[in-house]
Coordinates of C-alpha atoms in Angstrom, one line a residue:
X1 CA 55.2 105.5 157.7
X2 CA 53.4 108.8 158.0
X3 CA 51.9 110.1 161.2
X4 CA 48.6 108.7 159.8
X5 CA 50.2 105.3 159.7
X6 CA 50.2 104.8 155.9
X7 CA 52.4 105.2 152.9
X8 CA 51.3 107.6 150.2
X9 CA 51.7 106.9 146.5
X10 CA 51.7 108.9 143.2
X11 CA 47.9 108.8 143.2
X12 CA 48.0 110.9 146.4
X13 CA 50.2 113.8 145.2
X14 CA 47.2 116.0 144.2
X15 CA 45.7 116.0 147.7
X16 CA 48.7 115.3 150.0
X17 CA 51.9 116.8 148.6
X18 CA 53.1 119.9 150.4
X19 CA 55.5 121.9 148.2
X20 CA 56.7 124.2 151.0
X21 CA 57.6 121.2 153.2
X22 CA 59.3 119.6 150.3
X23 CA 61.4 122.6 149.5
X24 CA 62.3 123.4 153.1
X25 CA 63.4 119.8 153.7
X26 CA 65.4 119.1 150.6
X27 CA 66.5 122.5 149.2
X28 CA 67.1 124.9 152.0
X29 CA 70.8 124.0 152.1
X30 CA 72.8 123.8 148.8
X31 CA 74.5 120.7 150.2
X32 CA 71.1 119.1 150.3
X33 CA 69.5 117.1 153.1
X34 CA 71.8 115.0 155.3
X35 CA 70.0 111.8 154.2
X36 CA 70.5 112.7 150.5
X37 CA 74.2 111.7 150.4
X38 CA 75.3 114.7 148.4
X39 CA 72.8 114.2 145.6
X40 CA 71.8 117.9 145.2
X41 CA 75.4 119.1 144.6
X42 CA 75.9 116.1 142.3
X43 CA 72.9 117.1 140.2
X44 CA 74.0 120.8 140.0
X45 CA 77.5 119.7 139.0
X46 CA 76.1 117.5 136.2
X47 CA 73.9 120.3 134.9
X48 CA 76.8 122.7 135.1
X49 CA 78.9 120.3 133.1
X50 CA 76.1 119.9 130.4
X51 CA 75.3 123.5 129.9
X52 CA 78.4 125.5 131.0
X53 CA 81.3 123.2 130.1
X54 CA 79.8 121.3 127.2
X55 CA 77.7 124.2 126.0
X56 CA 74.5 122.4 125.1
X57 CA 72.2 125.1 123.8
X58 CA 69.2 125.8 121.6
X59 CA 66.1 127.8 121.3
X60 CA 63.6 125.9 123.5
X61 CA 64.0 123.7 126.6
X62 CA 61.3 122.0 128.6
X63 CA 61.6 120.5 132.1
X64 CA 59.0 117.7 132.6
X65 CA 58.0 117.3 136.3
X66 CA 59.7 120.4 137.6
X67 CA 57.8 120.1 140.9
X68 CA 58.0 123.4 142.8
X69 CA 61.7 123.7 141.8
X70 CA 63.7 126.0 139.5
X71 CA 67.3 124.8 140.3
X72 CA 67.5 122.9 137.0
X73 CA 67.4 126.2 135.1
X74 CA 70.3 128.0 136.9
X75 CA 72.8 126.6 134.4
X76 CA 70.5 126.3 131.4
X77 CA 69.1 129.8 131.4
X78 CA 72.1 131.3 129.6
X79 CA 71.8 128.8 126.7
X80 CA 68.1 128.8 125.8
X81 CA 65.8 131.6 124.6
X82 CA 62.7 129.9 125.9
X83 CA 62.4 127.6 129.0
X84 CA 59.1 125.9 130.0
X85 CA 58.6 124.5 133.4
X86 CA 55.9 121.9 134.0
X87 CA 54.3 119.8 136.6
X88 CA 51.3 117.5 137.2
X89 CA 49.9 119.2 140.3
X90 CA 48.8 122.8 140.6
X91 CA 50.3 123.6 144.0
X92 CA 53.8 122.9 142.5
X93 CA 53.1 125.1 139.5
X94 CA 51.8 127.8 141.9
X95 CA 55.1 127.7 143.9
X96 CA 57.1 128.2 140.8
X97 CA 55.0 131.1 139.6
X98 CA 55.3 132.7 143.1
X99 CA 59.1 132.7 142.7
X100 CA 58.9 134.0 139.1
X101 CA 56.6 136.8 140.3
X102 CA 58.7 137.6 143.4
X103 CA 55.7 137.1 145.6
X104 CA 56.0 137.4 149.4
X105 CA 56.7 134.1 151.0
X106 CA 58.2 132.5 147.8
X107 CA 61.0 130.0 148.3
X108 CA 64.5 131.5 148.5
X109 CA 66.6 129.9 145.8
X110 CA 69.6 132.3 146.3
X111 CA 71.8 129.7 148.1
X112 CA 71.3 127.2 145.3
X113 CA 72.0 129.9 142.7
X114 CA 75.0 131.0 144.5
X115 CA 76.4 127.5 144.5
X116 CA 76.0 127.2 140.7
X117 CA 77.5 130.7 140.2
X118 CA 80.5 129.6 142.2
X119 CA 81.0 126.6 139.9
X120 CA 81.2 129.2 137.0
X121 CA 83.7 131.3 138.9
X122 CA 81.6 134.4 139.8
X123 CA 79.0 135.6 142.3
X124 CA 76.5 137.4 140.1
X125 CA 73.5 136.0 141.9
X126 CA 71.1 138.8 141.2
X127 CA 72.0 138.9 137.6
X128 CA 71.4 135.1 137.3
X129 CA 68.1 135.3 139.0
X130 CA 67.0 138.0 136.6
X131 CA 68.2 135.9 133.6
X132 CA 66.3 132.8 134.9
X133 CA 63.1 134.8 135.3
X134 CA 63.5 136.2 131.8
X135 CA 64.1 132.7 130.3
X136 CA 61.3 130.9 132.0
X137 CA 58.4 131.8 129.7
X138 CA 55.7 129.5 131.1
X139 CA 54.7 127.0 133.8
X140 CA 52.3 124.4 132.4
X141 CA 50.5 121.2 133.3
X142 CA 52.1 117.9 132.4
X143 CA 51.2 114.2 132.7
X144 CA 53.9 111.7 131.8
X145 CA 51.4 108.9 131.5
X146 CA 49.8 110.6 128.5
X147 CA 51.2 110.0 125.0
X148 CA 51.6 113.7 124.8
X149 CA 52.6 114.8 128.3
X150 CA 51.8 118.5 127.6
X151 CA 48.6 118.0 125.6
X152 CA 46.4 121.1 125.8
X153 CA 49.4 123.4 125.9
X154 CA 50.2 125.8 123.1
X155 CA 53.5 124.1 122.5
X156 CA 53.3 121.8 119.5
X157 CA 56.8 121.8 118.0
X158 CA 59.5 119.5 119.5
X159 CA 62.1 120.9 121.9
X160 CA 65.8 121.2 121.5
X161 CA 66.3 119.9 125.0
X162 CA 64.2 118.0 127.5
X163 CA 65.0 117.7 131.2
X164 CA 63.3 115.5 133.7
X165 CA 64.6 115.2 137.3
X166 CA 63.2 113.0 140.1
X167 CA 60.0 112.5 138.1
X168 CA 59.4 109.2 136.3
X169 CA 60.5 107.0 139.1
X170 CA 58.2 108.9 141.5
X171 CA 55.1 108.2 139.4
X172 CA 55.7 104.8 137.8
X173 CA 54.9 101.6 139.8
X174 CA 56.1 99.1 137.2
X175 CA 58.9 98.8 134.7
X176 CA 56.4 98.8 131.9
X177 CA 54.8 102.1 133.1
X178 CA 58.3 103.6 133.5
X179 CA 59.3 102.7 130.0
X180 CA 56.0 104.1 128.6
X181 CA 56.4 107.4 130.5
X182 CA 60.0 107.7 129.2
X183 CA 58.8 107.2 125.7
X184 CA 56.1 109.8 126.2
X185 CA 58.5 112.3 127.5
X186 CA 61.1 111.8 124.8
X187 CA 58.4 112.3 122.2
X188 CA 58.7 116.0 123.0
X189 CA 62.3 116.1 121.8
X190 CA 63.4 116.9 118.3
X191 CA 65.8 114.6 116.4
X192 CA 69.3 115.3 117.5
X193 CA 68.1 117.1 120.6
X194 CA 69.5 116.6 124.1
X195 CA 67.9 114.6 126.8
X196 CA 68.9 115.0 130.5
X197 CA 67.5 112.9 133.3
X198 CA 68.2 112.5 136.9
X199 CA 66.7 109.3 138.3
X200 CA 66.8 108.3 142.0
X201 CA 64.9 105.1 142.7
X202 CA 63.7 105.1 146.3
X203 CA 61.9 103.0 148.8
X204 CA 60.3 106.1 150.4
X205 CA 60.8 109.8 151.1
X206 CA 59.2 112.1 153.6
X207 CA 57.5 115.4 153.0
X208 CA 56.2 117.0 156.2
X209 CA 54.4 114.3 158.1
X210 CA 53.7 112.1 155.1
X211 CA 55.9 109.3 153.7
X212 CA 55.6 108.6 150.0
X213 CA 56.4 105.1 148.7
X214 CA 58.6 104.4 145.6
X215 CA 59.9 101.5 143.5
X216 CA 63.6 100.4 143.5
X217 CA 64.3 100.1 139.8
X218 CA 67.7 98.5 139.3
X219 CA 70.7 100.2 137.6
X220 CA 70.8 98.0 134.6
X221 CA 67.1 98.5 133.8
X222 CA 67.6 102.3 134.0
X223 CA 70.6 102.2 131.7
X224 CA 68.8 100.0 129.2
X225 CA 65.6 101.9 129.2
X226 CA 66.6 104.8 126.9
X227 CA 67.2 102.3 124.1
X228 CA 63.4 101.8 124.1
X229 CA 62.7 105.5 123.9
X230 CA 64.5 106.5 120.6
X231 CA 67.6 107.7 122.5
X232 CA 71.3 107.0 121.6
X233 CA 74.8 108.1 122.7
X234 CA 73.9 107.6 126.4
X235 CA 76.3 108.9 129.1
X236 CA 75.8 107.9 132.7
X237 CA 77.0 109.3 136.0
X238 CA 76.1 107.7 139.3
X239 CA 76.2 108.8 142.9
X240 CA 75.8 105.9 145.4
X241 CA 74.4 106.2 148.9
X242 CA 77.0 104.5 151.1
X243 CA 75.3 105.4 154.4
X244 CA 72.7 103.6 156.4
X245 CA 69.1 103.5 155.3
X246 CA 67.6 106.8 156.3
X247 CA 64.1 107.6 157.4
X248 CA 63.7 110.9 155.5
X249 CA 64.9 109.6 152.1
X250 CA 65.6 105.9 151.7
X251 CA 67.5 105.2 148.4
X252 CA 70.5 103.3 147.1
X253 CA 71.8 105.5 144.2
X254 CA 71.0 108.5 142.0
X255 CA 72.0 108.6 138.3
X256 CA 72.1 111.2 135.5
X257 CA 71.5 110.1 132.0
X258 CA 72.5 112.3 129.0
X259 CA 71.5 111.2 125.6
X260 CA 70.5 112.3 122.1
X261 CA 67.2 111.7 120.3
X262 CA 67.5 109.5 117.2

């Protein structure tokens, strides 16, 4: 539990989530946190495969629940004219804007970007950072529990590609709420568009001195869920945690889901 002797939940993110502690814990090293069982490189490789190798592209992409992160855009920025980042809490959106604006004290994403560039066989880190900042057009509020997760934003037309990483499982306490959130998120996707999700069911994870509780959704449920969200042609890749239960991040597996909107 946290130093205060309690577990925090999704309802506490507004008041108790520290983006700087989160970034420093889980993203300072491109290999990820030792408790993460290689999940961060796994995600980057799957995004590299989708955008660089398979060439998924279009005009507009949105990432739902970006947190304070931009690593999901390193591979995507070459393939989309307009990228929208989004998150529920303002401190996360502020952290992303700080990086976009090159503000003093912003998080250093260069090691992560360098890792992705190496997958592509080059080391043009500065050029890639510039491309990312040019492609990311906005950072907006989202709420996956609303029928339109980006209601109130100027973006009304469906997107060519929707990403969501480490989001739905963090804010859904039941299978029913998870399915509804997934349906809400995929409603933003145009017919034939590409959906990419990374889901990592967890018992708990630590940010600073606070421990956030999660729900251990099972693999079969997560593989069947897209069928209830107008998705088809699903492809799954899984990374299992074969180590002991860890105190910083306690999980059993992480999985990517790539699908098309019906």
